[in-house]
Amino acid sequence: MGTSKVLKKDEWLKVIEDLRKGYKVFVPTKEGDFHFFREYKDGIRPDLNFSNTRLSPKGLIYPQSERMFECPLSKDQEGAFILKESPKDFGPQLVVGIRPCDAYGFLIVKRNFDNPQYRDPWWVRRYESTTFVGLGCNEPCPTCFCNAAAGGPFGEEGLDLLMWDLGDEYLIKPITEKGSNLLAKVEGKEAQDGEIKEAESLKKESQKKMDFSFDITPLKNKAQLELFNEPYWEDVAFSCINCGTCTYLCPTCWCFDIQDEVYKNHCDRIRNWDSCMFPLFTLHGSGHNPREKKFQRVRQRFMHKLKYYVDKYGNGIQCSGCGRCVRYCPVNIDIRNVIGLMCG
Amino acid sequence: MKNPYLPYPVKIDDIVVETEDKNLKTFKFVFLNPEDEANFKYMPGQFAELSVPGKGEIPIGIASSPTEKGYLTFTVNKVGVVTTFLHNMKVGDIMGIRGPLGNWYPWEEMEGKNVVIIGGGFAFTTLRSSVVYMLHPQNRPKFGKITVVYGARNPGLLLYKQELMEWEKRDDIEMHITVDAADDPNWKYNVGFVPAITEQKVKSSENAYAIVCGPPIMIKFTQPVLEKLGFPPERIILSLENRMKCAIGMCGRCNVGDQFVCKDGPVFSLAKLRTLPPEY
Ligand SMILES: Cc1cc2nc3c(=O)[nH]c(=O)nc-3n(C[C@H](O)[C@H](O)[C@H](O)COP(=O)(O)OP(=O)(O)OC[C@H]3O[C@@H](n4cnc5c(N)ncnc54)[C@H](O)[C@@H]3O)c2cc1C
Ligand code: SF4
Ligand code: SF4
């Protein structure tokens, strides 16, 4: 895939700035106490000195709220009641500074939105038009466990380019052809043996800082009903307040709702992120609700991520180990403990 | 890339009030574009999303049979936002249909077998589709004996009454219509709950499949009857209803274990359901 390059930090940031000519560029920037991915417009200051964004970058491919279709609603208008696709921009996007866990997260989600039977046209087109420039993690947070759940702090899967922070410089490694073509156009010196060694040792050091590990075999081998009927679910769910923070921040939670909105004589069909933590999620018109109780919804979240997904796709768990749900849960529910229980 | 969320435009061609309480209406739709009709190839047991712009989409079982060409029918119970709006719509109104969706009753497996159809209340829609499909001259020789047990609370709540009476007269289908109670002295069919009538009338499970659709309570009490008759759980076929939005396995809410009711179902055998968490 070509050779890695090394650029001074400000040189590389200049390259990114110039790439705005060909791409819609997204960068992490600090707002208040937290970092967010924002479109790199004038006035936005990219800040790659961060641990991770509070919100996952899933919204860059799969917006929190997005128009699907629209139509007029009065009989005398042409095309009344016949829904047409709403116009959308599928121009090239470049996401710079995405963490390896989050890039891997898109691959987990892809199995849902892009499968042999159906393809979600909006997710697929936006994903395909996006280039991901990752930033490896020298200093993982105590809540991170990507080593166990995904490809680790310098994992390459799902990225087109991977950056190493070497202090004053970035080492930039091409991963895919898309990334390689982009890097080929960038002026910079080829990475030397010393720099490559330094990058390797940063990776090893970082991996050592993560101590959570698990073996997926019990999750595969135990039957769905066995795990479903375990006595610990009420305990796991006891303190949960069903706020939905965990699913909202998660890069690998993909559930959505579809709602029609009417303004004057115009209808928009809109899809919005939704959450299995909310009772309305599964409420039938008849009043019956298959997941009426809180513990049933908490169980669903963990069973989906750690069992149903495992069975359905035979490709790991539906979690990239980003640690957001652990960090921001107001009552400290920790998915790592639940993995421990389920594997026990 | 085909957009699986985009409904086909259709026109309401006819509306029939099915029940005395007027809570159930059958809607007949015709496609605005003939090529959409050609693309809409379905089998009994499948459903579609009825799409009312401005109100939303609802999953409804297809009540017509693929042997009935040129239109689709759906029987809708009035419960909430979309169904109530739909009940107030008129012949000639334009809306959308997205589908066909989900799997179907195991028609390939059931060839050469006896088929027992057991329905309760307004869940007779895809069962009607199935009966019409099997009775079609081209399909009738593919099946053995066909038995139908269909019950409602009272005679006024039975769906498709005219067709039921026509089937009663035929000798290639055995009909057992029943009501929980009838105050009509001229009621000449059965009185009793569906499970009890099934126990009395269905004599054998030999070489037979049972398809069961109805309210949860009916299903619960019919299961042991069928098992007593010797139906193995692999040959007891059920259809589930869970709340859903996308109906193509993406929005995440209709799952029963790792199975999506919309895409892997709505049709499941009892044997399969016994391996899954009972979240329906
Ligand atoms: C596979 C399948 C087949 C069905 N077949 C029929 C049928 O033939 N006839 C019939 O009358 N009903 C059928 N239903 C149930 C029907 O879909 C609901 O009664 C209907 O969605 C209620 O919509 P509402 O807007 O009036 O209710 P509201 O309570 O206002 O619901 C709001 C929204 O929630 C969703 N929703 C609510 N209840 C259900 C439910 N039980 N299942 C799925 N989504 C729901 C819908 O998206 C609905 O628009 C079927 C359901 C499924 C899943
Ligand atoms: S963030 Fe914590 S409290 Fe909130 S829904 Fe998730 S598990 Fe429950
Ligand atoms: S479940 Fe938690 S740790 Fe795993 S990807 Fe989602 S937010 Fe990150």
Coordinates of N, CA, C and O in Angstrom, one line a residue, chain B residues 115-241:
Chain B
V115 N -53.5 -29.6 5.3 CA -53.3 -28.3 6.0 C -54.5 -27.9 6.9 O -55.6 -27.9 6.4
V116 N -54.2 -27.6 8.1 CA -55.2 -27.2 9.1 C -55.0 -25.7 9.4 O -53.9 -25.3 9.8
I117 N -56.0 -24.9 9.0 CA -55.9 -23.5 9.2 C -56.7 -23.1 10.5 O -57.9 -23.4 10.5
I118 N -56.1 -22.5 11.4 CA -56.8 -22.1 12.7 C -56.6 -20.6 12.9 O -55.5 -20.1 13.1
G119 N -57.8 -19.9 12.9 CA -57.7 -18.5 13.0 C -58.7 -18.0 14.0 O -59.8 -18.6 14.3
G120 N -58.4 -16.8 14.7 CA -59.3 -16.2 15.6 C -59.3 -14.7 15.4 O -58.3 -14.1 15.2
G121 N -60.5 -14.2 15.6 CA -60.7 -12.7 15.5 C -60.3 -12.2 14.2 O -60.6 -12.8 13.2
F122 N -59.6 -11.0 14.2 CA -59.3 -10.4 12.9 C -58.0 -10.8 12.4 O -57.5 -10.3 11.4
A123 N -57.4 -11.8 13.0 CA -56.1 -12.3 12.5 C -56.3 -13.3 11.4 O -55.6 -14.3 11.3
F124 N -57.4 -13.2 10.6 CA -57.7 -14.2 9.6 C -57.2 -13.7 8.2 O -57.4 -14.4 7.2
T125 N -56.5 -12.6 8.2 CA -56.2 -11.9 6.9 C -55.3 -12.7 6.0 O -55.6 -13.1 4.9
T126 N -54.1 -13.1 6.5 CA -53.2 -13.9 5.7 C -53.7 -15.3 5.5 O -53.3 -16.0 4.7
L127 N -54.6 -15.7 6.5 CA -55.2 -17.1 6.4 C -56.2 -17.1 5.2 O -56.3 -18.0 4.5
R128 N -56.9 -15.9 5.0 CA -57.8 -15.8 3.9 C -57.0 -16.0 2.6 O -57.3 -16.7 1.7
S129 N -55.9 -15.2 2.6 CA -55.0 -15.3 1.4 C -54.6 -16.7 1.1 O -54.6 -17.2 0.0
S130 N -54.3 -17.5 2.2 CA -53.8 -18.8 2.1 C -54.9 -19.8 1.5 O -54.6 -20.6 0.7
V131 N -56.1 -19.6 2.1 CA -57.2 -20.4 1.6 C -57.5 -20.2 0.1 O -57.6 -21.1 -0.7
V132 N -57.6 -18.9 -0.2 CA -57.9 -18.6 -1.6 C -56.8 -19.2 -2.5 O -57.1 -19.7 -3.6
Y133 N -55.6 -19.1 -2.1 CA -54.4 -19.6 -2.8 C -54.5 -21.1 -3.0 O -54.4 -21.6 -4.1
M134 N -54.8 -21.8 -1.9 CA -54.9 -23.3 -2.0 C -56.0 -23.7 -2.9 O -56.0 -24.8 -3.5
L135 N -57.2 -23.0 -2.8 CA -58.4 -23.4 -3.5 C -58.3 -23.1 -5.0 O -59.1 -23.6 -5.8
H136 N -57.3 -22.3 -5.4 CA -57.2 -22.0 -6.8 C -57.0 -23.3 -7.6 O -56.2 -24.2 -7.2
P137 N -57.7 -23.5 -8.7 CA -57.6 -24.8 -9.4 C -56.2 -25.3 -9.7 O -55.9 -26.5 -9.7
Q138 N -55.3 -24.3 -9.9 CA -54.0 -24.7 -10.2 C -53.2 -25.3 -9.0 O -52.3 -26.1 -9.1
N139 N -53.6 -24.8 -7.8 CA -52.9 -25.2 -6.6 C -53.6 -26.3 -5.8 O -52.9 -27.0 -5.1
R140 N -54.9 -26.4 -6.0 CA -55.7 -27.4 -5.1 C -55.1 -28.8 -5.1 O -55.0 -29.4 -4.1
P141 N -54.7 -29.3 -6.3 CA -54.1 -30.7 -6.3 C -52.8 -30.8 -5.6 O -52.5 -31.9 -5.2
K142 N -52.2 -29.7 -5.3 CA -50.9 -29.8 -4.5 C -51.1 -30.1 -3.1 O -50.1 -30.4 -2.3
F143 N -52.3 -29.9 -2.5 CA -52.5 -30.1 -1.1 C -53.5 -31.2 -0.8 O -54.3 -31.5 -1.7
G144 N -53.3 -31.9 0.3 CA -54.3 -32.9 0.7 C -55.5 -32.3 1.2 O -56.1 -31.3 0.7
K145 N -56.0 -32.8 2.4 CA -57.2 -32.3 3.0 C -57.0 -30.9 3.5 O -55.9 -30.6 4.2
I146 N -57.9 -30.0 3.3 CA -57.8 -28.6 3.9 C -58.9 -28.4 4.9 O -60.1 -28.6 4.6
T147 N -58.5 -28.1 6.1 CA -59.5 -27.9 7.2 C -59.3 -26.5 7.8 O -58.2 -26.0 8.0
V148 N -60.5 -25.8 8.0 CA -60.4 -24.5 8.5 C -61.2 -24.4 9.8 O -62.4 -24.8 9.8
V149 N -60.6 -23.9 10.9 CA -61.3 -23.6 12.1 C -61.2 -22.1 12.3 O -60.0 -21.6 12.4
Y150 N -62.3 -21.4 12.3 CA -62.2 -19.9 12.4 C -63.2 -19.4 13.3 O -64.4 -19.7 13.2
G151 N -62.8 -18.7 14.3 CA -63.8 -18.2 15.3 C -63.7 -16.7 15.6 O -62.6 -16.1 15.4
A152 N -64.8 -16.2 16.0 CA -64.8 -14.8 16.5 C -65.7 -14.7 17.7 O -66.4 -15.7 18.0
R153 N -65.7 -13.5 18.4 CA -66.5 -13.5 19.6 C -68.0 -13.6 19.3 O -68.7 -14.3 20.0
N154 N -68.5 -13.0 18.2 CA -69.9 -13.2 17.8 C -70.0 -13.1 16.3 O -69.0 -12.7 15.7
P155 N -71.1 -13.5 15.8 CA -71.2 -13.6 14.3 C -70.9 -12.3 13.6 O -70.3 -12.3 12.5
G156 N -71.2 -11.2 14.2 CA -70.9 -9.9 13.6 C -69.5 -9.5 13.5 O -69.1 -8.6 12.8
L157 N -68.6 -10.3 14.1 CA -67.2 -10.0 14.1 C -66.4 -10.9 13.2 O -65.2 -10.8 13.1
L158 N -67.1 -11.8 12.5 CA -66.4 -12.6 11.5 C -66.0 -11.8 10.3 O -66.8 -11.1 9.8
L159 N -64.8 -12.0 9.8 CA -64.4 -11.4 8.5 C -64.8 -12.2 7.3 O -65.0 -13.4 7.5
Y160 N -64.9 -11.6 6.2 CA -65.1 -12.2 4.9 C -66.3 -13.2 4.9 O -66.2 -14.3 4.5
K161 N -67.4 -12.8 5.5 CA -68.6 -13.7 5.7 C -69.0 -14.4 4.4 O -69.3 -15.6 4.4
Q162 N -69.1 -13.6 3.4 CA -69.7 -14.1 2.1 C -68.8 -15.3 1.6 O -69.3 -16.3 1.2
E163 N -67.5 -15.0 1.7 CA -66.6 -16.1 1.2 C -66.6 -17.3 2.1 O -66.6 -18.5 1.7
L164 N -66.8 -17.1 3.4 CA -66.9 -18.2 4.4 C -68.0 -19.1 4.0 O -67.9 -20.3 4.0
M165 N -69.2 -18.4 3.6 CA -70.4 -19.2 3.3 C -70.1 -20.0 2.0 O -70.6 -21.1 1.8
E166 N -69.4 -19.4 1.0 CA -69.1 -20.1 -0.2 C -68.2 -21.3 0.0 O -68.4 -22.4 -0.5
W167 N -67.3 -21.1 0.9 CA -66.4 -22.3 1.2 C -67.1 -23.4 1.9 O -66.8 -24.6 1.7
E168 N -68.1 -23.0 2.8 CA -68.9 -24.0 3.5 C -69.6 -24.9 2.5 O -69.8 -26.1 2.7
K169 N -70.0 -24.4 1.3 CA -70.7 -25.2 0.3 C -69.8 -26.1 -0.5 O -70.3 -27.0 -1.2
R170 N -68.5 -25.9 -0.4 CA -67.6 -26.7 -1.3 C -67.3 -28.1 -0.6 O -67.3 -28.2 0.6
D171 N -66.9 -29.0 -1.4 CA -66.6 -30.3 -0.8 C -65.1 -30.6 -0.7 O -64.6 -31.6 -0.3
D172 N -64.3 -29.6 -1.2 CA -62.8 -29.8 -1.1 C -62.2 -29.0 0.0 O -61.0 -28.8 0.0
I173 N -63.0 -28.5 0.9 CA -62.5 -27.8 2.1 C -63.4 -28.1 3.2 O -64.7 -28.0 3.0
E174 N -62.9 -28.4 4.4 CA -63.8 -28.6 5.6 C -63.8 -27.4 6.5 O -62.7 -27.0 7.0
M175 N -65.0 -26.8 6.6 CA -65.1 -25.6 7.4 C -65.7 -25.8 8.7 O -66.7 -26.5 8.9
H176 N -65.1 -25.2 9.8 CA -65.6 -25.2 11.1 C -65.6 -23.8 11.6 O -64.7 -23.3 12.3
I177 N -66.7 -23.1 11.3 CA -66.8 -21.7 11.8 C -67.4 -21.7 13.2 O -68.3 -22.5 13.5
T178 N -66.9 -20.9 14.0 CA -67.4 -20.9 15.4 C -67.5 -19.5 16.0 O -66.8 -18.6 15.5
V179 N -68.3 -19.3 17.0 CA -68.4 -18.0 17.7 C -68.4 -18.3 19.2 O -68.8 -19.4 19.6
D180 N -67.9 -17.4 20.0 CA -67.8 -17.6 21.5 C -69.3 -17.7 22.0 O -69.6 -18.5 22.8
A181 N -70.1 -16.9 21.4 CA -71.5 -16.9 21.8 C -72.4 -16.3 20.7 O -71.9 -15.4 20.0
A182 N -73.6 -16.8 20.5 CA -74.4 -16.2 19.4 C -75.8 -16.0 20.0 O -76.4 -16.9 20.7
D183 N -76.3 -14.8 19.8 CA -77.7 -14.6 20.3 C -78.7 -14.7 19.1 O -79.9 -14.6 19.3
D184 N -78.2 -15.1 18.0 CA -79.0 -15.3 16.8 C -79.5 -16.7 16.8 O -78.8 -17.7 16.7
P185 N -80.9 -16.9 16.9 CA -81.4 -18.3 17.0 C -81.1 -19.1 15.7 O -81.2 -20.3 15.7
N186 N -80.9 -18.3 14.6 CA -80.7 -19.0 13.3 C -79.2 -19.4 13.1 O -78.9 -19.9 12.0
W187 N -78.3 -19.1 14.0 CA -76.9 -19.4 13.9 C -76.8 -20.9 13.7 O -77.1 -21.7 14.6
K188 N -76.3 -21.4 12.5 CA -76.3 -22.8 12.3 C -74.9 -23.4 12.4 O -74.7 -24.6 12.0
Y189 N -73.9 -22.6 12.8 CA -72.6 -23.2 12.9 C -72.2 -23.5 14.4 O -73.1 -23.6 15.2
N190 N -70.9 -23.5 14.7 CA -70.5 -24.0 16.0 C -70.6 -22.8 17.0 O -70.5 -21.6 16.6
V191 N -70.7 -23.2 18.3 CA -70.6 -22.2 19.3 C -69.5 -22.8 20.3 O -69.6 -24.0 20.7
G192 N -68.5 -22.0 20.6 CA -67.4 -22.5 21.4 C -66.1 -21.8 21.1 O -66.0 -21.3 20.0
F193 N -65.1 -21.9 22.0 CA -63.8 -21.3 21.7 C -63.0 -22.1 20.7 O -63.2 -23.3 20.6
V194 N -62.2 -21.4 20.0 CA -61.4 -22.0 18.9 C -60.6 -23.3 19.4 O -60.7 -24.3 18.8
P195 N -59.9 -23.2 20.6 CA -59.2 -24.4 21.0 C -60.1 -25.6 21.2 O -59.8 -26.8 20.8
A196 N -61.3 -25.4 21.8 CA -62.2 -26.5 22.0 C -62.8 -27.1 20.7 O -62.8 -28.3 20.5
I197 N -63.1 -26.2 19.8 CA -63.6 -26.7 18.5 C -62.5 -27.4 17.7 O -62.8 -28.4 17.1
T198 N -61.3 -26.9 17.8 CA -60.2 -27.6 17.2 C -60.1 -29.0 17.7 O -59.9 -30.0 17.0
E199 N -60.2 -29.2 19.1 CA -60.1 -30.5 19.7 C -61.2 -31.4 19.2 O -60.9 -32.6 19.0
Q200 N -62.4 -30.9 19.1 CA -63.5 -31.7 18.6 C -63.4 -32.1 17.1 O -63.8 -33.2 16.8
K201 N -63.0 -31.1 16.3 CA -63.2 -31.3 14.9 C -61.9 -31.8 14.1 O -62.0 -32.5 13.1
V202 N -60.8 -31.4 14.6 CA -59.6 -31.9 13.9 C -59.2 -33.2 14.4 O -58.8 -33.4 15.6
K203 N -59.3 -34.2 13.6 CA -59.2 -35.6 14.1 C -57.7 -36.1 14.0 O -57.4 -37.0 14.8
S204 N -57.0 -35.6 13.1 CA -55.7 -36.2 12.9 C -54.6 -35.2 12.6 O -54.8 -34.2 11.9
S205 N -53.4 -35.5 13.0 CA -52.2 -34.7 12.6 C -51.4 -35.3 11.6 O -50.3 -34.9 11.2
E206 N -51.9 -36.5 11.1 CA -51.1 -37.3 10.2 C -50.8 -36.5 8.9 O -51.7 -36.0 8.3
N207 N -49.5 -36.4 8.6 CA -49.1 -35.8 7.3 C -49.6 -34.3 7.2 O -49.9 -33.8 6.2
A208 N -49.8 -33.7 8.4 CA -50.5 -32.4 8.4 C -49.7 -31.3 9.0 O -48.8 -31.5 9.9
Y209 N -49.9 -30.1 8.5 CA -49.4 -28.9 9.1 C -50.5 -28.1 9.7 O -51.6 -28.0 9.1
A210 N -50.3 -27.4 10.8 CA -51.3 -26.4 11.3 C -50.7 -25.0 11.2 O -49.6 -24.8 11.7
I211 N -51.5 -24.1 10.7 CA -51.1 -22.7 10.7 C -52.1 -22.0 11.6 O -53.3 -22.1 11.4
V212 N -51.5 -21.3 12.6 CA -52.3 -20.7 13.6 C -52.1 -19.2 13.7 O -51.0 -18.7 13.9
C213 N -53.2 -18.4 13.6 CA -53.1 -17.0 13.8 C -54.3 -16.5 14.6 O -55.4 -16.9 14.3
G214 N -54.0 -15.7 15.6 CA -55.1 -15.2 16.4 C -54.5 -14.4 17.6 O -53.3 -14.2 17.7
P215 N -55.4 -14.0 18.5 CA -55.0 -13.3 19.7 C -54.1 -14.3 20.6 O -54.3 -15.5 20.5
P216 N -53.2 -13.7 21.3 CA -52.2 -14.5 22.1 C -52.9 -15.6 23.0 O -52.5 -16.7 23.1
I217 N -54.1 -15.2 23.5 CA -54.8 -16.2 24.4 C -55.2 -17.4 23.7 O -55.2 -18.5 24.1
M218 N -55.7 -17.2 22.4 CA -56.2 -18.3 21.6 C -55.0 -19.2 21.2 O -55.1 -20.4 21.3
I219 N -53.9 -18.5 20.9 CA -52.7 -19.3 20.5 C -52.2 -20.1 21.7 O -51.9 -21.3 21.5
K220 N -52.2 -19.5 22.8 CA -51.7 -20.2 24.0 C -52.5 -21.5 24.3 O -52.0 -22.5 24.7
F221 N -53.9 -21.4 24.1 CA -54.7 -22.6 24.5 C -54.8 -23.6 23.3 O -55.3 -24.7 23.5
T222 N -54.5 -23.1 22.1 CA -54.6 -24.0 20.9 C -53.3 -24.9 20.8 O -53.4 -26.1 20.4
Q223 N -52.2 -24.3 21.3 CA -50.9 -25.1 21.2 C -51.0 -26.5 21.8 O -50.7 -27.5 21.2
P224 N -51.5 -26.6 23.1 CA -51.5 -27.9 23.8 C -52.5 -28.8 23.1 O -52.2 -30.1 23.0
V225 N -53.6 -28.3 22.5 CA -54.5 -29.1 21.8 C -53.8 -29.8 20.6 O -54.0 -31.0 20.3
L226 N -53.1 -28.9 19.8 CA -52.4 -29.4 18.6 C -51.4 -30.5 19.0 O -51.2 -31.5 18.3
E227 N -50.7 -30.2 20.1 CA -49.7 -31.2 20.5 C -50.3 -32.5 21.0 O -49.7 -33.6 20.7
K228 N -51.4 -32.4 21.6 CA -52.1 -33.6 22.0 C -52.6 -34.4 20.8 O -52.5 -35.6 20.7
L229 N -52.9 -33.7 19.7 CA -53.3 -34.3 18.5 C -52.1 -35.0 17.8 O -52.3 -35.7 16.8
G230 N -50.9 -34.6 18.2 CA -49.7 -35.2 17.6 C -49.0 -34.3 16.7 O -48.1 -34.8 16.0
F231 N -49.4 -33.1 16.6 CA -48.6 -32.2 15.7 C -47.2 -31.9 16.3 O -47.2 -31.4 17.4
P232 N -46.1 -32.2 15.7 CA -44.8 -31.9 16.2 C -44.6 -30.3 16.1 O -45.2 -29.7 15.2
P233 N -43.8 -29.7 17.0 CA -43.7 -28.3 16.9 C -43.1 -27.7 15.6 O -43.4 -26.6 15.2
E234 N -42.5 -28.6 14.8 CA -42.0 -28.2 13.5 C -43.1 -28.0 12.5 O -43.0 -27.3 11.5
R235 N -44.3 -28.6 12.8 CA -45.4 -28.5 11.9 C -46.5 -27.6 12.4 O -47.6 -27.6 11.9
I236 N -46.2 -26.9 13.5 CA -47.1 -25.8 14.0 C -46.6 -24.5 13.6 O -45.5 -24.1 14.0
I237 N -47.3 -23.8 12.7 CA -46.7 -22.6 12.1 C -47.5 -21.4 12.7 O -48.7 -21.4 12.7
L238 N -46.7 -20.4 13.1 CA -47.3 -19.2 13.7 C -46.8 -17.9 13.0 O -45.8 -17.9 12.4
S239 N -47.6 -16.9 13.1 CA -47.2 -15.6 12.5 C -47.2 -14.5 13.6 O -48.2 -14.4 14.4
L240 N -46.1 -13.8 13.8 CA -45.9 -12.9 14.9 C -46.2 -11.4 14.4 O -46.0 -11.1 13.2
E241 N -46.6 -10.6 15.4 CA -46.7 -9.2 15.1 C -45.9 -8.4 16.1 O -46.2 -8.6 17.3

